[in-house]
Short mmCIF file of C-alpha atoms in Angstrom, two decimals:
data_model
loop_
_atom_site.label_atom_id
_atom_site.label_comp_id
_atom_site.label_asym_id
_atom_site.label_seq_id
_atom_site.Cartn_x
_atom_site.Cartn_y
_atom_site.Cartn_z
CA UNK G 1 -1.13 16.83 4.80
CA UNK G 2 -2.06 19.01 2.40
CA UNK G 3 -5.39 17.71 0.36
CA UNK G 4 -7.27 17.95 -2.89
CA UNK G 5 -10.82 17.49 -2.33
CA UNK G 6 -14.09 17.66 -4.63
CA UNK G 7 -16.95 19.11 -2.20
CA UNK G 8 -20.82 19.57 -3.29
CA UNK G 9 -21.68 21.26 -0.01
CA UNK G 10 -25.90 21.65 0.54
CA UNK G 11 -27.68 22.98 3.65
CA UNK G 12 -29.03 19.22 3.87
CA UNK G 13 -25.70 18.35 3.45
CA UNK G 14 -25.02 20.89 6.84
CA UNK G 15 -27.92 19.47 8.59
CA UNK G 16 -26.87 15.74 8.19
CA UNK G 17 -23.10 17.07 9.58
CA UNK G 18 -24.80 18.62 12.79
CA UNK G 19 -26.90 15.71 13.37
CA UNK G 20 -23.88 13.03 12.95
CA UNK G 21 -20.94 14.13 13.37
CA UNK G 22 -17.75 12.91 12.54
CA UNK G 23 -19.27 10.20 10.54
CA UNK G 24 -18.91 12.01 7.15
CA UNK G 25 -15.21 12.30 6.01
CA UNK G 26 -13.15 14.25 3.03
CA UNK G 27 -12.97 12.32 -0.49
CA UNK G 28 -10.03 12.99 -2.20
CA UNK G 29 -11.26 13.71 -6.16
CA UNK G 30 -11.45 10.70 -8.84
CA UNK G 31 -7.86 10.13 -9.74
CA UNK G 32 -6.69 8.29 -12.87
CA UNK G 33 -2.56 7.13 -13.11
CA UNK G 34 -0.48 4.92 -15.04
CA UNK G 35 2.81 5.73 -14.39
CA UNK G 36 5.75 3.41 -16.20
CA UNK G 37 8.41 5.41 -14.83
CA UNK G 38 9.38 6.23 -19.07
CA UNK G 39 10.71 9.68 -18.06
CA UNK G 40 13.49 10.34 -15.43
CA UNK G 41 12.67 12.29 -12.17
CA UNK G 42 9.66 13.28 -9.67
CA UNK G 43 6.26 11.88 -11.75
CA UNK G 44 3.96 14.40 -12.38
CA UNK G 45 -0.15 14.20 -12.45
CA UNK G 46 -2.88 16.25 -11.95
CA UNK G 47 -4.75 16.09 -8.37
CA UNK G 48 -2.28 14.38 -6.60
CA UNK G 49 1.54 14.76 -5.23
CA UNK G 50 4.42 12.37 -5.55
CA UNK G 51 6.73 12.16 -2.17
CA UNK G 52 9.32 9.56 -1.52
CA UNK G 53 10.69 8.90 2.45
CA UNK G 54 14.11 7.36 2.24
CA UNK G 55 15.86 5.68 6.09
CA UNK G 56 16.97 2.41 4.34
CA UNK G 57 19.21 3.69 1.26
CA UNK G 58 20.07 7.10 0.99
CA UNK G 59 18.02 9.18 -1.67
CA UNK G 60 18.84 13.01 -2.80
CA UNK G 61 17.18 13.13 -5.93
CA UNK G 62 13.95 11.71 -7.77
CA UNK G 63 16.30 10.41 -10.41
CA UNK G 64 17.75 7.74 -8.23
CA UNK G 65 14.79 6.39 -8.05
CA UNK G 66 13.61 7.18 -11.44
CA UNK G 67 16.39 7.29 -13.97
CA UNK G 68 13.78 6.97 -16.94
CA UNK G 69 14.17 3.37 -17.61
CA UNK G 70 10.86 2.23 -17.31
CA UNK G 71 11.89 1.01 -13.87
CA UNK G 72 11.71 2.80 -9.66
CA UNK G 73 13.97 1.63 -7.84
CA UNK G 74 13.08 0.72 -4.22
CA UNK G 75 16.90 0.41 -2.72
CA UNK G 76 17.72 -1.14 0.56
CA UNK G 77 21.35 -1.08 2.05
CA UNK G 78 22.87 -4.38 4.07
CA UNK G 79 22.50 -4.70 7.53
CA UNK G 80 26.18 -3.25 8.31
CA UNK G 81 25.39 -0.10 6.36
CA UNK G 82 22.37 1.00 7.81
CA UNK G 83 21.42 4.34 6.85
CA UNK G 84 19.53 5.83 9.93
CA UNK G 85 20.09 3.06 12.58
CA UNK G 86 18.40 5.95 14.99
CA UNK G 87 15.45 4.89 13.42
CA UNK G 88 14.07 1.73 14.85
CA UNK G 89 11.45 0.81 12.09
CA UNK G 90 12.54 2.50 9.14
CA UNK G 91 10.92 3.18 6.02
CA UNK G 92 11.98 3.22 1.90
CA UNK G 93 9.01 4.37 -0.08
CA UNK G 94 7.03 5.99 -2.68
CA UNK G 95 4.19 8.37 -1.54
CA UNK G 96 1.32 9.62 -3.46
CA UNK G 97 -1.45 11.60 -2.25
CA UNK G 98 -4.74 12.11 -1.50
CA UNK G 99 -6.27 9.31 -2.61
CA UNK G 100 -9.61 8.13 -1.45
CA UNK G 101 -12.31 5.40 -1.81
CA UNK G 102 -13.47 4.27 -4.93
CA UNK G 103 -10.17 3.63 -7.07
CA UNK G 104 -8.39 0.40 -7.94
CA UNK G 105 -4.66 0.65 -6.77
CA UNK G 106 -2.05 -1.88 -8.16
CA UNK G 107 1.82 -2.05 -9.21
CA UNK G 108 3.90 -5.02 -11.44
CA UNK G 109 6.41 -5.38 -9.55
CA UNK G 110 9.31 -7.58 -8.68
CA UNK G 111 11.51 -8.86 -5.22
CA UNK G 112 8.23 -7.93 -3.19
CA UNK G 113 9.95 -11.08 -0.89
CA UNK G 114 12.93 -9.33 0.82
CA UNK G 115 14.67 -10.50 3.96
CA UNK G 116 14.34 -8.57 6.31
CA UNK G 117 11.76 -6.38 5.10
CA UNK G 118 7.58 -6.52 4.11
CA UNK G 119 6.63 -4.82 1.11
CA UNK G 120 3.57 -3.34 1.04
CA UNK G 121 0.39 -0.61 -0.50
CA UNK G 122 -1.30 0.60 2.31
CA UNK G 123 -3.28 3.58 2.90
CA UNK G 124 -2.50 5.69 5.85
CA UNK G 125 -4.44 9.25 7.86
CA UNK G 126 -4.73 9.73 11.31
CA UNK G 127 -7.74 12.24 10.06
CA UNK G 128 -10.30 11.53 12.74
CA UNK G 129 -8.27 8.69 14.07
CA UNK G 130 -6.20 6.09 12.57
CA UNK G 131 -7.69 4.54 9.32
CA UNK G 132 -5.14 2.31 7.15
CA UNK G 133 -5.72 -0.67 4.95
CA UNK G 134 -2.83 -2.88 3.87
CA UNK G 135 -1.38 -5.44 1.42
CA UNK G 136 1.44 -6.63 3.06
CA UNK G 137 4.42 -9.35 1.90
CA UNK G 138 6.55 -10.75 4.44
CA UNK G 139 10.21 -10.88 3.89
CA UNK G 140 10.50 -14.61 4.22
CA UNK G 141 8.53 -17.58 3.50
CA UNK G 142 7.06 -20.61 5.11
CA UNK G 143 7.83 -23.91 5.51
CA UNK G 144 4.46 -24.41 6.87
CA UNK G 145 1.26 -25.82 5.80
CA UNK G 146 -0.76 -22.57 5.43
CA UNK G 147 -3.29 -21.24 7.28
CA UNK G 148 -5.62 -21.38 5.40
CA UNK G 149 -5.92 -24.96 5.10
CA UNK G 150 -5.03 -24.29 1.48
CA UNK G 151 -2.73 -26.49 -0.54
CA UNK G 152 0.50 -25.59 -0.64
CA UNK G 153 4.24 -25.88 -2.37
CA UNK G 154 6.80 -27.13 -0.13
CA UNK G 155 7.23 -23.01 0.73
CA UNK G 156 4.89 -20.37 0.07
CA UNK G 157 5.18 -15.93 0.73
CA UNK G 158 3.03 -14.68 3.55
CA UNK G 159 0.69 -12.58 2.94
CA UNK G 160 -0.92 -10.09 5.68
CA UNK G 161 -4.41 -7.84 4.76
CA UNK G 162 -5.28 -5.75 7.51
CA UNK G 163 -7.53 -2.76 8.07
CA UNK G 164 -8.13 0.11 11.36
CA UNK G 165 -11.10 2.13 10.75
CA UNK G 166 -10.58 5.56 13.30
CA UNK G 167 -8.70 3.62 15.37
CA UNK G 168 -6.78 5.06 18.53
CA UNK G 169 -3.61 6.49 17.03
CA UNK G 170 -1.65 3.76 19.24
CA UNK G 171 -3.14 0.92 18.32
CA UNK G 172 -0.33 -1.77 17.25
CA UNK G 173 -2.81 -4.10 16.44
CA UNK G 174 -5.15 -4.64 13.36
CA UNK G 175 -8.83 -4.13 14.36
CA UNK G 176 -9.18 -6.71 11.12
CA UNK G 177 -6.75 -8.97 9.57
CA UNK G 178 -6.42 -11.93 7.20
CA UNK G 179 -2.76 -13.75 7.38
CA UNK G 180 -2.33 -16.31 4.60
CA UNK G 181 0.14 -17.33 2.14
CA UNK G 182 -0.28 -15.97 -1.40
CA UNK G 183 -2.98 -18.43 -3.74
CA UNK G 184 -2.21 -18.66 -6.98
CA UNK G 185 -4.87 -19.40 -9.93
CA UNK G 186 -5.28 -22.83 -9.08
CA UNK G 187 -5.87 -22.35 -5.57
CA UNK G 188 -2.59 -23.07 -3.85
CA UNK G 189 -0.14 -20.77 -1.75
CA UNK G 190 2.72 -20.43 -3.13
CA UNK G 191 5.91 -18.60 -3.09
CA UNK G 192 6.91 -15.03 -4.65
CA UNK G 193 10.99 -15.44 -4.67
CA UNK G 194 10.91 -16.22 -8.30
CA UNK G 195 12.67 -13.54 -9.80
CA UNK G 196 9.35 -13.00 -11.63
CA UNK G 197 6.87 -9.81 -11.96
CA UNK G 198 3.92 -9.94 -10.30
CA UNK G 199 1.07 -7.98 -9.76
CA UNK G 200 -0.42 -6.37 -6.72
CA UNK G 201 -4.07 -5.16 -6.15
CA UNK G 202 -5.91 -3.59 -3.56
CA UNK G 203 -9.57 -2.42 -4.69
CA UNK G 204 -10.88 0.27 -2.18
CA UNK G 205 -14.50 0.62 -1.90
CA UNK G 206 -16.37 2.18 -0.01
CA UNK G 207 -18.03 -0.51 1.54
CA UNK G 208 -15.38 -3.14 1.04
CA UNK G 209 -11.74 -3.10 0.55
CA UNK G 210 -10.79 -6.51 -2.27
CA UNK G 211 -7.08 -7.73 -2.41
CA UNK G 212 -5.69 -9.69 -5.44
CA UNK G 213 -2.35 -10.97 -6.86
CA UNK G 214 -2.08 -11.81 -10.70
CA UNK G 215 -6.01 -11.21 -10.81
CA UNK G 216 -6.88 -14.09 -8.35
CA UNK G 217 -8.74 -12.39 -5.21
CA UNK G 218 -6.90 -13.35 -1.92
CA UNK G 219 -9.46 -11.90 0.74
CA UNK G 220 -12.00 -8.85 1.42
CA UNK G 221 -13.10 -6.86 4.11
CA UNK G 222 -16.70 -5.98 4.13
CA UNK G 223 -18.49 -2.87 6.24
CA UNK G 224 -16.66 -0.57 8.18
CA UNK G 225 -14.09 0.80 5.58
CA UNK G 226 -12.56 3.56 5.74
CA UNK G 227 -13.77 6.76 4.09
CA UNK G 228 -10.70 9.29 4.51
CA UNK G 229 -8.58 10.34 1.93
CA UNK G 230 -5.31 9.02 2.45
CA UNK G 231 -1.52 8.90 1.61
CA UNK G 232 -0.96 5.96 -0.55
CA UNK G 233 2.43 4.44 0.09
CA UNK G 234 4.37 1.94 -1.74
CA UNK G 235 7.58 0.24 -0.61
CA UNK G 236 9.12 -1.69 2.24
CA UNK G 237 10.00 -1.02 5.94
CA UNK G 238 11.94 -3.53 8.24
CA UNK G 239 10.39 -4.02 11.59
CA UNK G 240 10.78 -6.58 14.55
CA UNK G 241 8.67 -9.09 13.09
CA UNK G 242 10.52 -9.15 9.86
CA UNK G 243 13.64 -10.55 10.62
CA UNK G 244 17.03 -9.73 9.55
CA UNK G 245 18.06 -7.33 7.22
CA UNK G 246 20.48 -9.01 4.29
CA UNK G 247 24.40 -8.32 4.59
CA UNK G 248 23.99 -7.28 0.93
CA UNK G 249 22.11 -4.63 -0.56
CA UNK G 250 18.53 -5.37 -2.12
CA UNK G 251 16.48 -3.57 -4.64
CA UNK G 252 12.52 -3.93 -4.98
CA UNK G 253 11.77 -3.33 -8.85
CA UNK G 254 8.46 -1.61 -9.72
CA UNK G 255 7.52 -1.47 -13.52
CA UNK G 256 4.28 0.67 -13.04
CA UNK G 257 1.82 1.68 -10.65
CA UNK G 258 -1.96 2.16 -11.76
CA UNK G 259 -4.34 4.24 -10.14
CA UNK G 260 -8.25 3.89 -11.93
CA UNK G 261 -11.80 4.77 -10.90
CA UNK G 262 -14.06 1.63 -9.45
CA UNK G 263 -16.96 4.40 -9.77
CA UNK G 264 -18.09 6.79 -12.61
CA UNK G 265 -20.14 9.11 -9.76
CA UNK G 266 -18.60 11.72 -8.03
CA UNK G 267 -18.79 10.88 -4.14
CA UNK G 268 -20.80 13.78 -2.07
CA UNK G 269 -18.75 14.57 0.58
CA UNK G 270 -18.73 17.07 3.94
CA UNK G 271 -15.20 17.93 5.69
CA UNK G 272 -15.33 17.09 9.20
#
């Protein structure tokens, strides 16, 4: 992958490299996006670059996904129509990258709760080992009290948060992870199959990573964050624990995705 990076490089800034290692990491530079998909085709914005990885619903231009009309379209096909059944865990997606610590990433968007599916921002690089952070929805919900010991409606949308930090690149497993169902303002999990917009957060610190929905904070991780720049990707994927895909096709509806600063100060920064 291909990065932008912002670099203040000082012989201290040497020194402290020899003396620890692989401890310091790339920053991508401060980004700032607010893209309401107004204006058909591949979005265009300065220090980053827009991908998209179609296996679920066949893609061959940036217009099928962004025809202009303040809408991207996140297509799925049903189960019998399977684009690339070669592919065991496929993925539909929007990509956009680098992007590093210290930004605010969220999207309105609507039909996050697909069968078959979860819908998700995470952050992905296997730069120095694996390092992701996610904000996951799982394609169907609960009938069960939650987890959390939380009230609940009589159904509520899981909700997985889960971070590796230069993890082995095989690890399956989250080194940290908080499963719950989504709260809403007045404390209770509830359910996101409402045919209703919501919005998704993930705040990426450097010391902390903070997840909200519709401004109410769901959970944090604190320490051990990762520092990489990253590909941020937004979409869905269907794997084993998500069930069946739907014998009809779906669509995931994003109105905009925001990228903003959490910090004014640039972030000094040695390539490992």
């Amino acid at each position: 992958m291909k990065e932008v990076c912002k670099f203040r490089i000082t012989l201290p800034a040497i020194l402290v490299l020899l003396i620890f290692g692989s401890s310091f990491v790339v920053n991508a530079q401060e980004i700032s996006i607010f893209e309401e998909f107004t204006k058909p085709g591949k979005p265009v914005h300065a220090g980053v670059t827009w991908r998209y990885r179609s296996e679920l619903a066949k893609v061959t231009t940036w217009e099928q996904i962004i025809p202009g009309d303040g809408l991207a379209y996140i297509r799925i096909n049903g189960a019998k129509n399977r684009l690339s059944p070669e592919i065991k865990w496929p993925f539909q997606m929007l990509m956009i990258s680098p992007i590093g610590p210290n930004h605010s990433i969220s999207i309105r968007a609507k039909n996050m709760v697909l069968p078959g599916v979860a819908s998700f921002i995470f952050t992905y690089t296997e730069r120095g080992g694996l390092s992701e952070i996610d904000l996951e929805i799982v394609g169907q919900d609960r009938d069960l009290p939650a987890r959390t010991g939380l009230k609940s409606q009589t159904n509520w949308t899981d909700l997985r948060m889960n971070l590796w930090n230069r993890a082995p690149l095989n690890s399956d497993t989250a080194e940290r992870f908080i499963h719950q169902g989504i709260v809403n303002s007045k404390g209770v999990a509830t359910s996101h199959q409402d045919e209703r917009f919501h919005i998704y957060q993930l705040d990426w610190y450097q010391d902390r990573v903070e997840f909200f929905i519709d401004s109410v904070k769901q959970g944090e991780f604190i320490g051990n964050i990762p520092t990489t720049a990253a590909d941020l990707n937004i979409g869905v994927r269907h794997m084993a624990w998500t069930g069946q895909l739907s014998e009809k096709p779906k669509t995931l509806l994003i109105d905009w995705i925001k990228i903003q600063p959490l910090l004014s100060q640039d972030v000094e920064s040695v390539g490992n």
